[in-house]
Amino acid sequence: MIKLAPSILSADFAKLGEDVVRIDKAGCDWIHIDVMDGMFVPNISFGMPVIKAIRGLTNKFFDVHLMIEEPIRYLQQFKEAGADMVTVHVEACEDVEKTIDEIHKLGIKAGLACNPETPVDDIVPYINKVDMILIMTVHPGFGGQSYIDECTEKVEIVNAIVNEYRLDTLIQVDGGVNTENVCIPLDAGANVIVAGSAVYKGDVEKNIEVFKNKFISFE
């Protein structure tokens, strides 16, 4: 089953709680939470207190994407705040395997992300060790960017490995995905779609419905 994970980075921060409840009721599968530290990426966003505050509003799966330097320092705190999965960047970890192991020791799922300019070979050794691979299809740190077509090949490569070894590893794409181009990553093998402005701009309920209808032919 293909999952839709709206990014609350595109929500109205003045009514974040309402926007979380809205996507929950509209039928999203996961909630994607972008955490940025101003160091790994040039922007700053949510931290543990915000995640903890919205955790009580929904039972949806919290997909926490850490765009921070040395994320191993904060794994326990994000788990306690309510994360169901923590995704870290291969570029941000001094010891990738140790970081993955520490996430799993906390009893939550682990994801590994790579930026558009990062060779897919950098994440291949970890595909069988994580629950999800995240292929960034924009440069991380800001919403509203256009999908980078060259990243689609990475999805295809990861999908081929997952299929060859019959792994359960999910493949997520994040960045510039909308209802017009979502079939591109889906056709390449992605099965978790992050969408921000494409969900929150206009009619949220209708946007989620359109995404879900697009998913049907790939399931």
PDB file of C-alpha atoms in Angstrom:
ATOM      1  CA  MET A   1       0.000   0.000   0.000  1.00  0.00           C
ATOM      2  CA  ILE A   2       1.340   3.412  -0.974  1.00  0.00           C
ATOM      3  CA  LYS A   3       1.377   5.929   1.844  1.00  0.00           C
ATOM      4  CA  LEU A   4       0.810   9.672   1.764  1.00  0.00           C
ATOM      5  CA  ALA A   5       2.794  11.637   4.338  1.00  0.00           C
ATOM      6  CA  PRO A   6       1.852  15.328   4.279  1.00  0.00           C
ATOM      7  CA  SER A   7       4.648  17.591   5.463  1.00  0.00           C
ATOM      8  CA  ILE A   8       3.473  19.963   8.167  1.00  0.00           C
ATOM      9  CA  LEU A   9       6.291  22.312   7.192  1.00  0.00           C
ATOM     10  CA  SER A  10       3.697  23.657   4.739  1.00  0.00           C
ATOM     11  CA  ALA A  11       0.962  23.996   7.352  1.00  0.00           C
ATOM     12  CA  ASP A  12      -0.199  27.289   8.844  1.00  0.00           C
ATOM     13  CA  PHE A  13       1.965  27.536  11.950  1.00  0.00           C
ATOM     14  CA  ALA A  14      -0.560  29.865  13.593  1.00  0.00           C
ATOM     15  CA  LYS A  15      -3.021  26.969  13.660  1.00  0.00           C
ATOM     16  CA  LEU A  16      -0.726  23.970  13.451  1.00  0.00           C
ATOM     17  CA  GLY A  17      -2.868  21.788  15.685  1.00  0.00           C
ATOM     18  CA  GLU A  18      -5.931  22.386  13.530  1.00  0.00           C
ATOM     19  CA  ASP A  19      -3.996  21.612  10.372  1.00  0.00           C
ATOM     20  CA  VAL A  20      -2.707  18.338  11.846  1.00  0.00           C
ATOM     21  CA  VAL A  21      -6.227  17.262  12.772  1.00  0.00           C
ATOM     22  CA  ARG A  22      -7.432  18.268   9.326  1.00  0.00           C
ATOM     23  CA  ILE A  23      -5.011  16.043   7.399  1.00  0.00           C
ATOM     24  CA  ASP A  24      -5.731  13.231   9.856  1.00  0.00           C
ATOM     25  CA  LYS A  25      -9.466  13.392   9.200  1.00  0.00           C
ATOM     26  CA  ALA A  26      -8.875  13.798   5.459  1.00  0.00           C
ATOM     27  CA  GLY A  27      -7.206  10.382   5.320  1.00  0.00           C
ATOM     28  CA  CYS A  28      -3.452  10.883   5.303  1.00  0.00           C
ATOM     29  CA  ASP A  29      -1.427   7.806   6.243  1.00  0.00           C
ATOM     30  CA  TRP A  30       1.561   9.356   7.997  1.00  0.00           C
ATOM     31  CA  ILE A  31       2.491  12.821   9.200  1.00  0.00           C
ATOM     32  CA  HIS A  32       5.900  14.002   8.009  1.00  0.00           C
ATOM     33  CA  ILE A  33       7.702  16.293  10.445  1.00  0.00           C
ATOM     34  CA  ASP A  34      10.778  18.148   9.210  1.00  0.00           C
ATOM     35  CA  VAL A  35      13.270  19.010  11.946  1.00  0.00           C
ATOM     36  CA  MET A  36      15.963  21.513  10.913  1.00  0.00           C
ATOM     37  CA  ASP A  37      18.792  22.895  13.019  1.00  0.00           C
ATOM     38  CA  GLY A  38      20.127  25.806  10.965  1.00  0.00           C
ATOM     39  CA  MET A  39      23.430  23.961  10.603  1.00  0.00           C
ATOM     40  CA  PHE A  40      22.910  20.914   8.377  1.00  0.00           C
ATOM     41  CA  VAL A  41      20.399  23.019   6.450  1.00  0.00           C
ATOM     42  CA  PRO A  42      20.118  26.812   6.507  1.00  0.00           C
ATOM     43  CA  ASN A  43      16.651  26.880   8.028  1.00  0.00           C
ATOM     44  CA  ILE A  44      15.252  26.190  11.515  1.00  0.00           C
ATOM     45  CA  SER A  45      11.904  24.495  12.140  1.00  0.00           C
ATOM     46  CA  PHE A  46      10.296  22.202  14.692  1.00  0.00           C
ATOM     47  CA  GLY A  47      11.821  20.702  17.798  1.00  0.00           C
ATOM     48  CA  MET A  48      10.772  18.170  20.387  1.00  0.00           C
ATOM     49  CA  PRO A  49       8.235  20.422  22.207  1.00  0.00           C
ATOM     50  CA  VAL A  50       6.205  20.958  19.034  1.00  0.00           C
ATOM     51  CA  ILE A  51       6.171  17.244  18.216  1.00  0.00           C
ATOM     52  CA  LYS A  52       5.100  16.427  21.762  1.00  0.00           C
ATOM     53  CA  ALA A  53       2.338  19.043  21.602  1.00  0.00           C
ATOM     54  CA  ILE A  54       0.767  17.673  18.413  1.00  0.00           C
ATOM     55  CA  ARG A  55       1.286  14.026  19.385  1.00  0.00           C
ATOM     56  CA  GLY A  56      -1.823  14.200  21.533  1.00  0.00           C
ATOM     57  CA  LEU A  57      -3.971  15.317  18.608  1.00  0.00           C
ATOM     58  CA  THR A  58      -3.633  12.258  16.372  1.00  0.00           C
ATOM     59  CA  ASN A  59      -2.785   8.574  16.333  1.00  0.00           C
ATOM     60  CA  LYS A  60      -1.229   8.805  12.868  1.00  0.00           C
ATOM     61  CA  PHE A  61       2.302   7.513  12.310  1.00  0.00           C
ATOM     62  CA  PHE A  62       4.834  10.274  13.054  1.00  0.00           C
ATOM     63  CA  ASP A  63       7.525  10.245  10.375  1.00  0.00           C
ATOM     64  CA  VAL A  64      10.238  12.505  11.825  1.00  0.00           C
ATOM     65  CA  HIS A  65      12.862  13.665   9.332  1.00  0.00           C
ATOM     66  CA  LEU A  66      15.972  14.966  11.088  1.00  0.00           C
ATOM     67  CA  MET A  67      17.876  17.455   8.984  1.00  0.00           C
ATOM     68  CA  ILE A  68      20.372  18.085  11.756  1.00  0.00           C
ATOM     69  CA  GLU A  69      24.063  17.530  12.404  1.00  0.00           C
ATOM     70  CA  GLU A  70      24.982  14.412  14.408  1.00  0.00           C
ATOM     71  CA  PRO A  71      21.376  13.337  15.072  1.00  0.00           C
ATOM     72  CA  ILE A  72      22.523  10.520  17.364  1.00  0.00           C
ATOM     73  CA  ARG A  73      22.646  13.124  20.156  1.00  0.00           C
ATOM     74  CA  TYR A  74      18.876  13.607  20.153  1.00  0.00           C
ATOM     75  CA  LEU A  75      17.330  10.255  19.244  1.00  0.00           C
ATOM     76  CA  GLN A  76      16.027   9.502  22.733  1.00  0.00           C
ATOM     77  CA  GLN A  77      14.348  12.907  22.989  1.00  0.00           C
ATOM     78  CA  PHE A  78      12.580  12.541  19.663  1.00  0.00           C
ATOM     79  CA  LYS A  79      11.377   9.090  20.596  1.00  0.00           C
ATOM     80  CA  GLU A  80      10.008  10.447  23.874  1.00  0.00           C
ATOM     81  CA  ALA A  81       8.325  13.305  22.005  1.00  0.00           C
ATOM     82  CA  GLY A  82       6.336  10.791  19.964  1.00  0.00           C
ATOM     83  CA  ALA A  83       8.295   9.800  16.864  1.00  0.00           C
ATOM     84  CA  ASP A  84       7.336   6.447  15.324  1.00  0.00           C
ATOM     85  CA  MET A  85      10.169   6.642  12.815  1.00  0.00           C
ATOM     86  CA  VAL A  86      13.290   8.762  12.806  1.00  0.00           C
ATOM     87  CA  THR A  87      15.040   9.370   9.497  1.00  0.00           C
ATOM     88  CA  VAL A  88      18.600  10.682   9.543  1.00  0.00           C
ATOM     89  CA  HIS A  89      20.816  11.900   6.715  1.00  0.00           C
ATOM     90  CA  VAL A  90      23.761   9.829   5.563  1.00  0.00           C
ATOM     91  CA  GLU A  91      25.628  13.117   5.132  1.00  0.00           C
ATOM     92  CA  ALA A  92      25.013  14.168   8.766  1.00  0.00           C
ATOM     93  CA  CYS A  93      26.134  11.048  10.640  1.00  0.00           C
ATOM     94  CA  GLU A  94      29.688  10.382  11.754  1.00  0.00           C
ATOM     95  CA  ASP A  95      28.780   6.700  12.145  1.00  0.00           C
ATOM     96  CA  VAL A  96      25.728   5.808  10.070  1.00  0.00           C
ATOM     97  CA  GLU A  97      25.399   2.194  11.207  1.00  0.00           C
ATOM     98  CA  LYS A  98      25.696   3.093  14.882  1.00  0.00           C
ATOM     99  CA  THR A  99      23.028   5.771  14.484  1.00  0.00           C
ATOM    100  CA  ILE A 100      20.667   3.295  12.810  1.00  0.00           C
ATOM    101  CA  ASP A 101      21.296   0.768  15.573  1.00  0.00           C
ATOM    102  CA  GLU A 102      20.584   3.362  18.263  1.00  0.00           C
ATOM    103  CA  ILE A 103      17.250   4.230  16.657  1.00  0.00           C
ATOM    104  CA  HIS A 104      16.236   0.576  16.582  1.00  0.00           C
ATOM    105  CA  LYS A 105      17.304   0.116  20.202  1.00  0.00           C
ATOM    106  CA  LEU A 106      14.691   2.710  21.118  1.00  0.00           C
ATOM    107  CA  GLY A 107      12.007   0.474  19.640  1.00  0.00           C
ATOM    108  CA  ILE A 108      11.139   2.733  16.714  1.00  0.00           C
ATOM    109  CA  LYS A 109      11.730   2.530  12.981  1.00  0.00           C
ATOM    110  CA  ALA A 110      14.816   3.943  11.276  1.00  0.00           C
ATOM    111  CA  GLY A 111      15.086   5.728   7.962  1.00  0.00           C
ATOM    112  CA  LEU A 112      18.119   6.920   6.024  1.00  0.00           C
ATOM    113  CA  ALA A 113      18.008   9.940   3.712  1.00  0.00           C
ATOM    114  CA  CYS A 114      20.303  11.240   0.997  1.00  0.00           C
ATOM    115  CA  ASN A 115      20.444  14.643  -0.658  1.00  0.00           C
ATOM    116  CA  PRO A 116      20.155  15.170  -4.429  1.00  0.00           C
ATOM    117  CA  GLU A 117      23.903  15.610  -4.897  1.00  0.00           C
ATOM    118  CA  THR A 118      24.811  12.545  -2.803  1.00  0.00           C
ATOM    119  CA  PRO A 119      25.667   9.419  -4.845  1.00  0.00           C
ATOM    120  CA  VAL A 120      23.217   6.590  -4.336  1.00  0.00           C
ATOM    121  CA  ASP A 121      26.203   4.342  -3.590  1.00  0.00           C
ATOM    122  CA  ASP A 122      26.517   6.122  -0.239  1.00  0.00           C
ATOM    123  CA  ILE A 123      23.235   4.629   0.978  1.00  0.00           C
ATOM    124  CA  VAL A 124      23.291   1.236  -0.743  1.00  0.00           C
ATOM    125  CA  PRO A 125      25.235  -0.496   2.096  1.00  0.00           C
ATOM    126  CA  TYR A 126      22.449   0.379   4.532  1.00  0.00           C
ATOM    127  CA  ILE A 127      19.339  -0.532   2.534  1.00  0.00           C
ATOM    128  CA  ASN A 128      18.970  -3.855   4.346  1.00  0.00           C
ATOM    129  CA  LYS A 129      19.566  -2.257   7.748  1.00  0.00           C
ATOM    130  CA  VAL A 130      16.845   0.402   7.729  1.00  0.00           C
ATOM    131  CA  ASP A 131      13.076   0.410   7.515  1.00  0.00           C
ATOM    132  CA  MET A 132      13.003   3.149   4.906  1.00  0.00           C
ATOM    133  CA  ILE A 133      15.233   4.942   2.420  1.00  0.00           C
ATOM    134  CA  LEU A 134      14.379   8.592   1.775  1.00  0.00           C
ATOM    135  CA  ILE A 135      15.422  10.018  -1.564  1.00  0.00           C
ATOM    136  CA  MET A 136      15.409  13.805  -1.411  1.00  0.00           C
ATOM    137  CA  THR A 137      14.053  15.176  -4.683  1.00  0.00           C
ATOM    138  CA  VAL A 138      14.808  18.798  -3.758  1.00  0.00           C
ATOM    139  CA  HIS A 139      17.618  20.397  -1.793  1.00  0.00           C
ATOM    140  CA  PRO A 140      16.585  20.101   1.870  1.00  0.00           C
ATOM    141  CA  GLY A 141      15.660  23.003   4.081  1.00  0.00           C
ATOM    142  CA  PHE A 142      12.889  24.835   2.265  1.00  0.00           C
ATOM    143  CA  GLY A 143       9.427  23.929   1.005  1.00  0.00           C
ATOM    144  CA  GLY A 144       7.940  24.805  -2.368  1.00  0.00           C
ATOM    145  CA  GLN A 145      10.846  23.734  -4.607  1.00  0.00           C
ATOM    146  CA  SER A 146      10.525  21.923  -7.938  1.00  0.00           C
ATOM    147  CA  TYR A 147      11.083  18.182  -8.253  1.00  0.00           C
ATOM    148  CA  ILE A 148      14.604  17.302  -9.450  1.00  0.00           C
ATOM    149  CA  ASP A 149      14.096  14.769 -12.246  1.00  0.00           C
ATOM    150  CA  GLU A 150      17.617  13.367 -11.993  1.00  0.00           C
ATOM    151  CA  CYS A 151      16.770  11.945  -8.558  1.00  0.00           C
ATOM    152  CA  THR A 152      14.264   9.516 -10.059  1.00  0.00           C
ATOM    153  CA  GLU A 153      17.101   7.205 -11.094  1.00  0.00           C
ATOM    154  CA  LYS A 154      18.090   6.830  -7.436  1.00  0.00           C
ATOM    155  CA  VAL A 155      14.587   5.610  -6.648  1.00  0.00           C
ATOM    156  CA  GLU A 156      14.863   3.063  -9.460  1.00  0.00           C
ATOM    157  CA  ILE A 157      18.229   1.804  -8.198  1.00  0.00           C
ATOM    158  CA  VAL A 158      17.055   1.437  -4.602  1.00  0.00           C
ATOM    159  CA  ASN A 159      13.849  -0.245  -5.753  1.00  0.00           C
ATOM    160  CA  ALA A 160      15.826  -2.750  -7.846  1.00  0.00           C
ATOM    161  CA  ILE A 161      17.929  -3.692  -4.812  1.00  0.00           C
ATOM    162  CA  VAL A 162      14.875  -3.979  -2.561  1.00  0.00           C
ATOM    163  CA  ASN A 163      13.211  -6.282  -5.081  1.00  0.00           C
ATOM    164  CA  GLU A 164      16.326  -8.336  -5.822  1.00  0.00           C
ATOM    165  CA  TYR A 165      16.869  -9.167  -2.164  1.00  0.00           C
ATOM    166  CA  ARG A 166      13.157  -9.243  -1.296  1.00  0.00           C
ATOM    167  CA  LEU A 167      13.541  -6.622   1.398  1.00  0.00           C
ATOM    168  CA  ASP A 168      10.719  -4.872   3.241  1.00  0.00           C
ATOM    169  CA  THR A 169      12.492  -1.517   3.073  1.00  0.00           C
ATOM    170  CA  LEU A 170      10.163   1.315   2.126  1.00  0.00           C
ATOM    171  CA  ILE A 171      11.193   3.985  -0.392  1.00  0.00           C
ATOM    172  CA  GLN A 172      10.152   7.547   0.327  1.00  0.00           C
ATOM    173  CA  VAL A 173      10.492  10.617  -1.873  1.00  0.00           C
ATOM    174  CA  ASP A 174      10.412  14.123  -0.469  1.00  0.00           C
ATOM    175  CA  GLY A 175      10.418  17.357  -2.401  1.00  0.00           C
ATOM    176  CA  GLY A 176       8.489  18.964  -5.219  1.00  0.00           C
ATOM    177  CA  VAL A 177       5.951  16.144  -5.507  1.00  0.00           C
ATOM    178  CA  ASN A 178       2.439  17.147  -6.508  1.00  0.00           C
ATOM    179  CA  THR A 179      -0.647  15.560  -8.029  1.00  0.00           C
ATOM    180  CA  GLU A 180       0.650  16.268 -11.542  1.00  0.00           C
ATOM    181  CA  ASN A 181       4.043  14.555 -11.233  1.00  0.00           C
ATOM    182  CA  VAL A 182       3.514  11.983  -8.472  1.00  0.00           C
ATOM    183  CA  CYS A 183       3.330   9.159 -11.020  1.00  0.00           C
ATOM    184  CA  ILE A 184       7.026   9.684 -11.841  1.00  0.00           C
ATOM    185  CA  PRO A 185       8.394   8.529  -8.454  1.00  0.00           C
ATOM    186  CA  LEU A 186       5.612   5.968  -8.093  1.00  0.00           C
ATOM    187  CA  ASP A 187       6.540   4.398 -11.417  1.00  0.00           C
ATOM    188  CA  ALA A 188      10.177   4.296 -10.260  1.00  0.00           C
ATOM    189  CA  GLY A 189       9.209   2.335  -7.149  1.00  0.00           C
ATOM    190  CA  ALA A 190       8.503   4.869  -4.409  1.00  0.00           C
ATOM    191  CA  ASN A 191       5.824   3.818  -1.937  1.00  0.00           C
ATOM    192  CA  VAL A 192       5.823   6.675   0.584  1.00  0.00           C
ATOM    193  CA  ILE A 193       5.080  10.116  -0.826  1.00  0.00           C
ATOM    194  CA  VAL A 194       5.831  13.297   1.092  1.00  0.00           C
ATOM    195  CA  ALA A 195       3.873  16.323  -0.086  1.00  0.00           C
ATOM    196  CA  GLY A 196       3.711  19.737   1.518  1.00  0.00           C
ATOM    197  CA  SER A 197       2.312  22.630  -0.458  1.00  0.00           C
ATOM    198  CA  ALA A 198       0.573  20.182  -2.819  1.00  0.00           C
ATOM    199  CA  VAL A 199      -1.567  19.094   0.141  1.00  0.00           C
ATOM    200  CA  TYR A 200      -1.978  22.346   2.025  1.00  0.00           C
ATOM    201  CA  LYS A 201      -2.504  24.752  -0.873  1.00  0.00           C
ATOM    202  CA  GLY A 202      -6.210  25.037  -1.601  1.00  0.00           C
ATOM    203  CA  ASP A 203      -8.671  22.312  -0.603  1.00  0.00           C
ATOM    204  CA  VAL A 204      -6.773  19.932   1.693  1.00  0.00           C
ATOM    205  CA  GLU A 205      -9.398  17.215   1.619  1.00  0.00           C
ATOM    206  CA  LYS A 206      -9.678  17.305  -2.163  1.00  0.00           C
ATOM    207  CA  ASN A 207      -5.889  17.323  -2.602  1.00  0.00           C
ATOM    208  CA  ILE A 208      -5.487  14.222  -0.433  1.00  0.00           C
ATOM    209  CA  GLU A 209      -8.285  12.494  -2.337  1.00  0.00           C
ATOM    210  CA  VAL A 210      -6.576  13.234  -5.667  1.00  0.00           C
ATOM    211  CA  PHE A 211      -3.265  11.857  -4.393  1.00  0.00           C
ATOM    212  CA  LYS A 212      -4.982   8.694  -3.150  1.00  0.00           C
ATOM    213  CA  ASN A 213      -6.717   8.178  -6.477  1.00  0.00           C
ATOM    214  CA  LYS A 214      -3.371   8.473  -8.270  1.00  0.00           C
ATOM    215  CA  PHE A 215      -1.941   5.776  -5.994  1.00  0.00           C
ATOM    216  CA  ILE A 216      -4.550   3.170  -6.935  1.00  0.00           C
ATOM    217  CA  SER A 217      -3.025   2.093 -10.249  1.00  0.00           C
ATOM    218  CA  PHE A 218       0.358   1.504  -8.567  1.00  0.00           C
ATOM    219  CA  GLU A 219      -0.921  -0.685  -5.721  1.00  0.00           C
TER     220      GLU A 219
END
